[in-house]
Coordinates of C-alpha atoms in Angstrom, one line a residue:
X1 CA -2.3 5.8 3.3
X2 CA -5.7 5.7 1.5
X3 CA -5.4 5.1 -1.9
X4 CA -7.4 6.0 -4.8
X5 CA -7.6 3.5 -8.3
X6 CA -8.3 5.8 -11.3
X7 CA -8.7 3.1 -14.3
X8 CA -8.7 4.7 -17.5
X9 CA -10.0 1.9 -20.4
X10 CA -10.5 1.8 -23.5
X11 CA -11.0 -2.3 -24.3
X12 CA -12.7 -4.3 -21.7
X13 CA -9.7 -5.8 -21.0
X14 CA -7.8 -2.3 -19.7
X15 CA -11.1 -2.4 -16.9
X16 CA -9.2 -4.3 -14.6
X17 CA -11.0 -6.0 -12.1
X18 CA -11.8 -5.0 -8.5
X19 CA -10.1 -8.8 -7.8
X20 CA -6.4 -7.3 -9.3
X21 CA -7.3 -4.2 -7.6
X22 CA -7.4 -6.0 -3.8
X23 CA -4.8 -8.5 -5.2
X24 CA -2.4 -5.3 -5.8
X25 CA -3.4 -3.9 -2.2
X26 CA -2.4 -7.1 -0.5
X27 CA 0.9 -6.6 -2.2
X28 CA 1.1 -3.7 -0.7
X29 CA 0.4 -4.2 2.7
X30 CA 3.1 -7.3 2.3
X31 CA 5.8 -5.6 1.1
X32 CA 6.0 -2.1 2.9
X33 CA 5.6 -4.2 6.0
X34 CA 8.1 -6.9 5.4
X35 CA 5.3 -10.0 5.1
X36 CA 6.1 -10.8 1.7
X37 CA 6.9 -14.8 1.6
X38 CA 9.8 -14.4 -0.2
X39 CA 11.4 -12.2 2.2
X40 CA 13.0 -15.2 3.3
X41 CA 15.0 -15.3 0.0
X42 CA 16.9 -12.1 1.0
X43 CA 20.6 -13.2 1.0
X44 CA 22.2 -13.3 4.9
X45 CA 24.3 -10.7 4.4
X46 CA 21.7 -8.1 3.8
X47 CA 18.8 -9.7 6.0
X48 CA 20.0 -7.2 9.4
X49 CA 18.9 -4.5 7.1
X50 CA 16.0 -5.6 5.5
X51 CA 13.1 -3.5 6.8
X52 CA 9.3 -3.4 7.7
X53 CA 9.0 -0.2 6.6
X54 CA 5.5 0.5 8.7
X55 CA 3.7 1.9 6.3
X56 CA 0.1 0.3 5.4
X57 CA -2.3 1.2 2.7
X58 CA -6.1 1.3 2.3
X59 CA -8.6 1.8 -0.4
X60 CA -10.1 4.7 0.4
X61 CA -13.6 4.7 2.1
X62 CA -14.7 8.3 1.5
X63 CA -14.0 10.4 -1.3
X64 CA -13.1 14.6 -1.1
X65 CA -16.8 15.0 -0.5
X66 CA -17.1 12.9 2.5
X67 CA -19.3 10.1 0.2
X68 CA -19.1 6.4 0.6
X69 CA -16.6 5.0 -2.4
X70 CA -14.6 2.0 -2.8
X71 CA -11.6 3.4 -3.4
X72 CA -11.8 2.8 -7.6
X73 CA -12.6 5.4 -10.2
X74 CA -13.9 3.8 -13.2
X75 CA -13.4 6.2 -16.3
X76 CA -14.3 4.9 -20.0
X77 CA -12.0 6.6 -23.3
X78 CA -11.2 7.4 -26.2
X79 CA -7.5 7.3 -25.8
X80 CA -6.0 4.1 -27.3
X81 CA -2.5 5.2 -25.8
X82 CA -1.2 7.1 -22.9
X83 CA 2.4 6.5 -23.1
X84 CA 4.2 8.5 -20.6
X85 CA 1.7 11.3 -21.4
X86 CA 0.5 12.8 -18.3
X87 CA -2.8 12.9 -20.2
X88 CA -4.0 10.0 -18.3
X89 CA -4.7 12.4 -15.0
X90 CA -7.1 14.8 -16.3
X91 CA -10.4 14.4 -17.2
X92 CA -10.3 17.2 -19.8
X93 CA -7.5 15.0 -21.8
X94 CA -9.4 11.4 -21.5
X95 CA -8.4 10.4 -18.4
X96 CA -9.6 11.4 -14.7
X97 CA -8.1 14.3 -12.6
X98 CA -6.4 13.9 -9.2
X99 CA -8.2 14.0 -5.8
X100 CA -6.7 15.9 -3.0
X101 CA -3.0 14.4 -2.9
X102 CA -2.8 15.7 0.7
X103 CA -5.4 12.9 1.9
X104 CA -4.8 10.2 -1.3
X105 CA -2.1 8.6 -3.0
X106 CA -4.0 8.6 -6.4
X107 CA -3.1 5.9 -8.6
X108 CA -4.0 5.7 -12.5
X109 CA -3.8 3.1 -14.2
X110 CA -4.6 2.4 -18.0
X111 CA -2.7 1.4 -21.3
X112 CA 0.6 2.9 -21.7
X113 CA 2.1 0.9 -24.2
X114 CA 4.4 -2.0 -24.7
X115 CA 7.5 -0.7 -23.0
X116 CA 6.0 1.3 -20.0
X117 CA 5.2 -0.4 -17.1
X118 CA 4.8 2.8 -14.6
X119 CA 6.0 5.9 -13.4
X120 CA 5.7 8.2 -10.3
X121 CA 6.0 11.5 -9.2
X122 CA 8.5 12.6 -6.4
X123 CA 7.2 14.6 -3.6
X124 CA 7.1 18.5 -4.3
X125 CA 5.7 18.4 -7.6
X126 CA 2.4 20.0 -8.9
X127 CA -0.8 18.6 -6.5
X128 CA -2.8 17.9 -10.3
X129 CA 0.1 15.6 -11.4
X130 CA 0.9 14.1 -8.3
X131 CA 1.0 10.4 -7.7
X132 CA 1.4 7.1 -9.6
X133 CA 0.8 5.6 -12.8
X134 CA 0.7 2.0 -14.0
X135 CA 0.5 -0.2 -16.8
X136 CA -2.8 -2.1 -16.7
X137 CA -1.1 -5.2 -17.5
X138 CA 1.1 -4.6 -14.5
X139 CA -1.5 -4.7 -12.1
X140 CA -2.3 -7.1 -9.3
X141 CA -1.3 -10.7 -9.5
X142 CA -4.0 -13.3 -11.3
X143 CA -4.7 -11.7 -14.6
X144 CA -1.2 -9.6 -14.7
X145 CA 1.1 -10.3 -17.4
X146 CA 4.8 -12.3 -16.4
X147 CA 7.1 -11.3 -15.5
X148 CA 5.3 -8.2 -14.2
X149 CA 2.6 -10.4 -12.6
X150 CA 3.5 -10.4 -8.5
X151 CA 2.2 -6.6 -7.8
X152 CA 6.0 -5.3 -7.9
X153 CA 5.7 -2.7 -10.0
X154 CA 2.8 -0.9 -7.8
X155 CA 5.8 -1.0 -5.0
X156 CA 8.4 0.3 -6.8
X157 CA 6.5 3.1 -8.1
X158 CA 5.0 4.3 -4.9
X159 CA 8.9 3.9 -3.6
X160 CA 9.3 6.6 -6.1
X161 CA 6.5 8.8 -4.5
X162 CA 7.7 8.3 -1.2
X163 CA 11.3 10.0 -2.3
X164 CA 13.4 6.9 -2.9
X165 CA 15.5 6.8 -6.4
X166 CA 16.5 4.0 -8.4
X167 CA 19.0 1.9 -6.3
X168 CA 21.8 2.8 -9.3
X169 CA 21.8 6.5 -8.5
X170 CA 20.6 7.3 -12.4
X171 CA 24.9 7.9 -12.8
X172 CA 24.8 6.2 -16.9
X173 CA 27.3 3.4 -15.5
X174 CA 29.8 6.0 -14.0
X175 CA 29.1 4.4 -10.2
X176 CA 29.5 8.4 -9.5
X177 CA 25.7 8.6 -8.8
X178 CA 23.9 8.0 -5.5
X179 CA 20.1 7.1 -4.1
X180 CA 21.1 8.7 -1.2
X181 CA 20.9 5.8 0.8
X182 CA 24.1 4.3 2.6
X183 CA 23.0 0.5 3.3
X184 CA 22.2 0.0 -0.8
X185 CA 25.5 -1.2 -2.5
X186 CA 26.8 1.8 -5.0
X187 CA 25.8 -0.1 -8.7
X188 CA 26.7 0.5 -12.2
X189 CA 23.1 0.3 -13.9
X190 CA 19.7 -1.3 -13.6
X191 CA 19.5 -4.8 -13.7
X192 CA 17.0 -7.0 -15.6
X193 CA 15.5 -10.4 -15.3
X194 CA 16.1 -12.9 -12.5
X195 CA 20.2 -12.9 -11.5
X196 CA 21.9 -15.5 -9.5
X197 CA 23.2 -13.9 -5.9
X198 CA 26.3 -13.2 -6.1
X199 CA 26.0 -10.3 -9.4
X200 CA 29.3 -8.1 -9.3
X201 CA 29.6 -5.3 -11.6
X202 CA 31.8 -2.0 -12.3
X203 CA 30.9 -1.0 -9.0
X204 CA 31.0 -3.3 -6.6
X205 CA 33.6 -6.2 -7.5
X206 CA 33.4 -8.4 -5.1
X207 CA 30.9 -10.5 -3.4
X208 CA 28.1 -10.1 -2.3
X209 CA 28.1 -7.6 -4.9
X210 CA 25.2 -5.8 -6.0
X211 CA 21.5 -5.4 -4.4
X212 CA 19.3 -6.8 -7.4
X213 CA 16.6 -7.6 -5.1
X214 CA 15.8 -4.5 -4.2
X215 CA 12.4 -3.0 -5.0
X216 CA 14.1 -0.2 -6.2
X217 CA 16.3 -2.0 -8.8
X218 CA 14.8 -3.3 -12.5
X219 CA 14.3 -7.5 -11.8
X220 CA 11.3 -9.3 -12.6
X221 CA 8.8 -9.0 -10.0
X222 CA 9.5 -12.4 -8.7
X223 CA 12.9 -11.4 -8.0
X224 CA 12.7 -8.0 -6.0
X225 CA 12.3 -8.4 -2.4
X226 CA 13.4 -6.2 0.1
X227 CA 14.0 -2.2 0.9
X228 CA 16.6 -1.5 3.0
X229 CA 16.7 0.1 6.8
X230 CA 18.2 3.1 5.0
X231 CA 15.5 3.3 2.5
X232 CA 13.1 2.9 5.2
X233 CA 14.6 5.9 6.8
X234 CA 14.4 8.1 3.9
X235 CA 10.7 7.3 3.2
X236 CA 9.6 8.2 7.0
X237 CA 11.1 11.6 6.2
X238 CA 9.2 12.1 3.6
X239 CA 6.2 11.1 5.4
X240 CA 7.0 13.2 8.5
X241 CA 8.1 16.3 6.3
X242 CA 6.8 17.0 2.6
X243 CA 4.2 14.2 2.6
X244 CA 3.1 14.9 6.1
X245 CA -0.7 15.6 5.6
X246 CA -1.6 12.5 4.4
X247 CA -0.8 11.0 7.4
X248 CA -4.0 12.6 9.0
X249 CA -6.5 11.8 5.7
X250 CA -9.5 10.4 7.1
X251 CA -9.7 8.7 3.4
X252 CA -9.2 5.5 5.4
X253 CA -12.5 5.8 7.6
X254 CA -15.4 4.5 6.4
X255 CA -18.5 6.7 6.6
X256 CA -20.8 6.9 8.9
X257 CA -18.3 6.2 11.9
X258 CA -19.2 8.4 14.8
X259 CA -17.6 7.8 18.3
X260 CA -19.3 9.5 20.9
X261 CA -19.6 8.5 25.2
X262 CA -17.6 4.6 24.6
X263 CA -15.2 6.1 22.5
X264 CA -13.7 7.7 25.6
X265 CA -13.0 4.9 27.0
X266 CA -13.1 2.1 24.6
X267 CA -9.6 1.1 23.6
X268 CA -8.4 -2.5 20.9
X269 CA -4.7 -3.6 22.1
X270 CA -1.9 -4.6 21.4
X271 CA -1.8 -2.9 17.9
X272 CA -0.2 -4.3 15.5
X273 CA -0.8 -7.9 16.7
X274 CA 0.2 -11.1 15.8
X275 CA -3.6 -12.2 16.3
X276 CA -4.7 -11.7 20.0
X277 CA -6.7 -8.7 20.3
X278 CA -7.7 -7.4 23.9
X279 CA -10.9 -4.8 23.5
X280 CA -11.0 -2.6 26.9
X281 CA -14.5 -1.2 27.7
X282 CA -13.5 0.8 30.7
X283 CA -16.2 -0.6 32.4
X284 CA -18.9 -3.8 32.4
X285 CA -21.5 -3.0 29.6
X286 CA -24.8 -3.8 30.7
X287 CA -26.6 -3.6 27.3
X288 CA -26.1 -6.3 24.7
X289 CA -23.8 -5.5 21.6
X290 CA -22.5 -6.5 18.8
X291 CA -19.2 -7.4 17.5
X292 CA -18.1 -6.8 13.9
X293 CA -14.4 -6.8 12.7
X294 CA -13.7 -5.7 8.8
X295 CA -10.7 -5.8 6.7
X296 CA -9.3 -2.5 5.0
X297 CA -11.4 -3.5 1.7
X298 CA -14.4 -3.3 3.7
X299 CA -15.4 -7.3 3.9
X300 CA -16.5 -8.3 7.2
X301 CA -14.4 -11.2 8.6
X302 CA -15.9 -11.5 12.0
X303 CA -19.7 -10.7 13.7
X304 CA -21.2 -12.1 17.0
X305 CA -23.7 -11.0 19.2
X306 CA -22.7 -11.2 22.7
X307 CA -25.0 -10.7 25.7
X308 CA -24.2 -7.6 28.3
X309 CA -21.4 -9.1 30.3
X310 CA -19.7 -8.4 33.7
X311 CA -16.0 -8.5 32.8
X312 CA -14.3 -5.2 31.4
X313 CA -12.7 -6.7 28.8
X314 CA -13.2 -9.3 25.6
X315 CA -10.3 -11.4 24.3
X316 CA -10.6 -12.3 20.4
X317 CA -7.9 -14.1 18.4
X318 CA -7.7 -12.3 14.5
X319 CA -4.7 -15.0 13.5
X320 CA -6.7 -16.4 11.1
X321 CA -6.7 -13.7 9.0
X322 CA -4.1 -12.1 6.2
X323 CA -2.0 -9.2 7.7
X324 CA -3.6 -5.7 6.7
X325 CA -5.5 -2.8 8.2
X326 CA -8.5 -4.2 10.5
X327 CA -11.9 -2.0 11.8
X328 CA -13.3 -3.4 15.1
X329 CA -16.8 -2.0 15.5
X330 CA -18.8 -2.2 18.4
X331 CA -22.3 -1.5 18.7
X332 CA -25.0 -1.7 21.1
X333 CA -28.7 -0.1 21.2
X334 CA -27.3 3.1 22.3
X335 CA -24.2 3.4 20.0
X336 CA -21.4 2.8 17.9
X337 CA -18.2 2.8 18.0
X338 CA -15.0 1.7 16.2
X339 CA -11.3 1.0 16.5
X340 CA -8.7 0.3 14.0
X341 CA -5.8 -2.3 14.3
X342 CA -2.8 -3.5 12.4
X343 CA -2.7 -7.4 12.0
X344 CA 0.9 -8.4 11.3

């Protein structure tokens, strides 16, 4: 999903840095995929059912144009104050309007107050409305405020755009209200802070009780962990149905990739990987080339130069390197070529 950073500032210190920005992203990438370190914290009795939801996130490479962009809108105002004013996504108001929401998940991100941290729009809404918005303070990890300071917040939201509800069903305490999902534990209301596993309530009276360390619930960032298989479930239909177009953006390409006569039969394998990555030529290359492998932020984390070899194929271990979105780019005298992969 190629995302798209509008920051709105007013102070220098609402300017977030590009640092939180990538920080955020990693969260990201961790938790949507199940790579988050504390995932080991989830209790046993939920672990079954706690899911690598497959879905990964980029900052976008192109913008609606087609023009090189690093995935972060920079947009200096006059507004001291957004609130939950959807002010903050159009330009005419102080803030910056939407790109295509059919190839972008466009995230805002400026100073809403003391009390806000974010908010989201479900699927189906308006296209100038839709996305996510987030307290600058909320953003990233170094330089984020505790106990909103591990990226959380980003997650939960973007659960939100991806059709999930709170994990409490919105019901006021009445455990009559649902989130539609039939692996969360019904719960009377939100819960806050850090809780000790098991928390029983109204709803569920026994142990183990209630699912506070969902991403969906209210706990400190520290202490939300997990989505759910269901919730997994419920997000892929969104993607395969009202969210569908996004799935074919081209936000995540970076410009200027062209694959022409290797492309046909160039393949990168297995994909996602643990590390070893097998890159198939179809056939010996008899020029010299060029190998060089970028993460989804665009910083190269691998180059050589290898003379034209005899064998069809080139082995290269990526283990070193944080799990995420990966560009392997070959290129020779006559051409270039490049083919994504998922490091787990």
């Amino acid at each position: 999903i190629p995302v798209i950073f509008h920051v709105i500032w007013n102070t220098t210190a609402q300017n977030i840095s590009t640092t939180r920005i990538t920080d955020q992203m990693n969260v990201l990438n961790k938790d949507f995929r199940k790579l988050n370190t504390d995932t080991n914290l989830v209790p046993s009795v939920w672990k079954s059912i706690a899911a690598d939801c497959e879905i990964n996130f980029c900052l976008a490479q192109r913008d609606p144009n087609g023009n090189w962009t690093d995935g972060i809108e920079r947009v200096q105002t006059t507004v001291t104050n957004f609130g939950s004013s959807s002010d903050i996504k159009f330009t005419a108001n102080g803030g910056a309007n939407a790109w295509d929401r059919n190839k972008y998940l466009n995230i805002w991100v400026g100073n809403l107050g003391s009390s806000l941290l974010g908010y989201a729009t479900p699927p189906g809404g308006s296209a100038s409305f839709d996305g996510v918005v987030l307290q600058y303070t909320a953003v990233g990890v170094a330089g984020a405020s505790p106990p909103y300071n591990k990226g959380r917040t980003a997650t939960h939201e973007i659960g939100h755009w991806l059709n999930l509800r709170h994990i409490w069903g919105d019901d006021g305490s009445s455990c009559s209200g649902t989130d539609n999902v039939t692996d969360t534990p019904n719960q009377a209301d939100e819960n806050y802070g850090c809780p000790s596993f098991p928390l029983t309530d109204a709803c569920q009276t026994a142990s183990p009780g209630v699912m506070w360390m969902n991403y969906m619930d209210y706990t400190n960032d520290a202490c939300m962990y997990m989505f759910t298989a269901g919730q997994k479930t419920r997000m892929g239909t969104c993607l395969n149905g009202t969210r569908v177009s996004i799935k074919t953006s081209n936000g995540c390409t970076p410009v200027g990739i062209t694959e022409n006569s290797l492309a046909g039969i160039f393949a990168v394998y297995p994909s996602p990987t643990n590390g070893a990555v097998t890159l198939d030529f179809g056939t010996a290359l008899t020029d010299d080339f060029d190998v060089i492998i970028s993460n989804a932020m665009g910083q190269v984390v691998y180059t050589r130069h290898y003379d034209a070899i005899a064998e069809e194929q080139l082995s290269l271990d990526l283990s070193g390197n944080s799990s995420g979105i990966y560009f392997i780019e070959v290129q020779s005298r006559h051409e270039k070529v490049i083919r994504k992969v998922i490091l787990h």
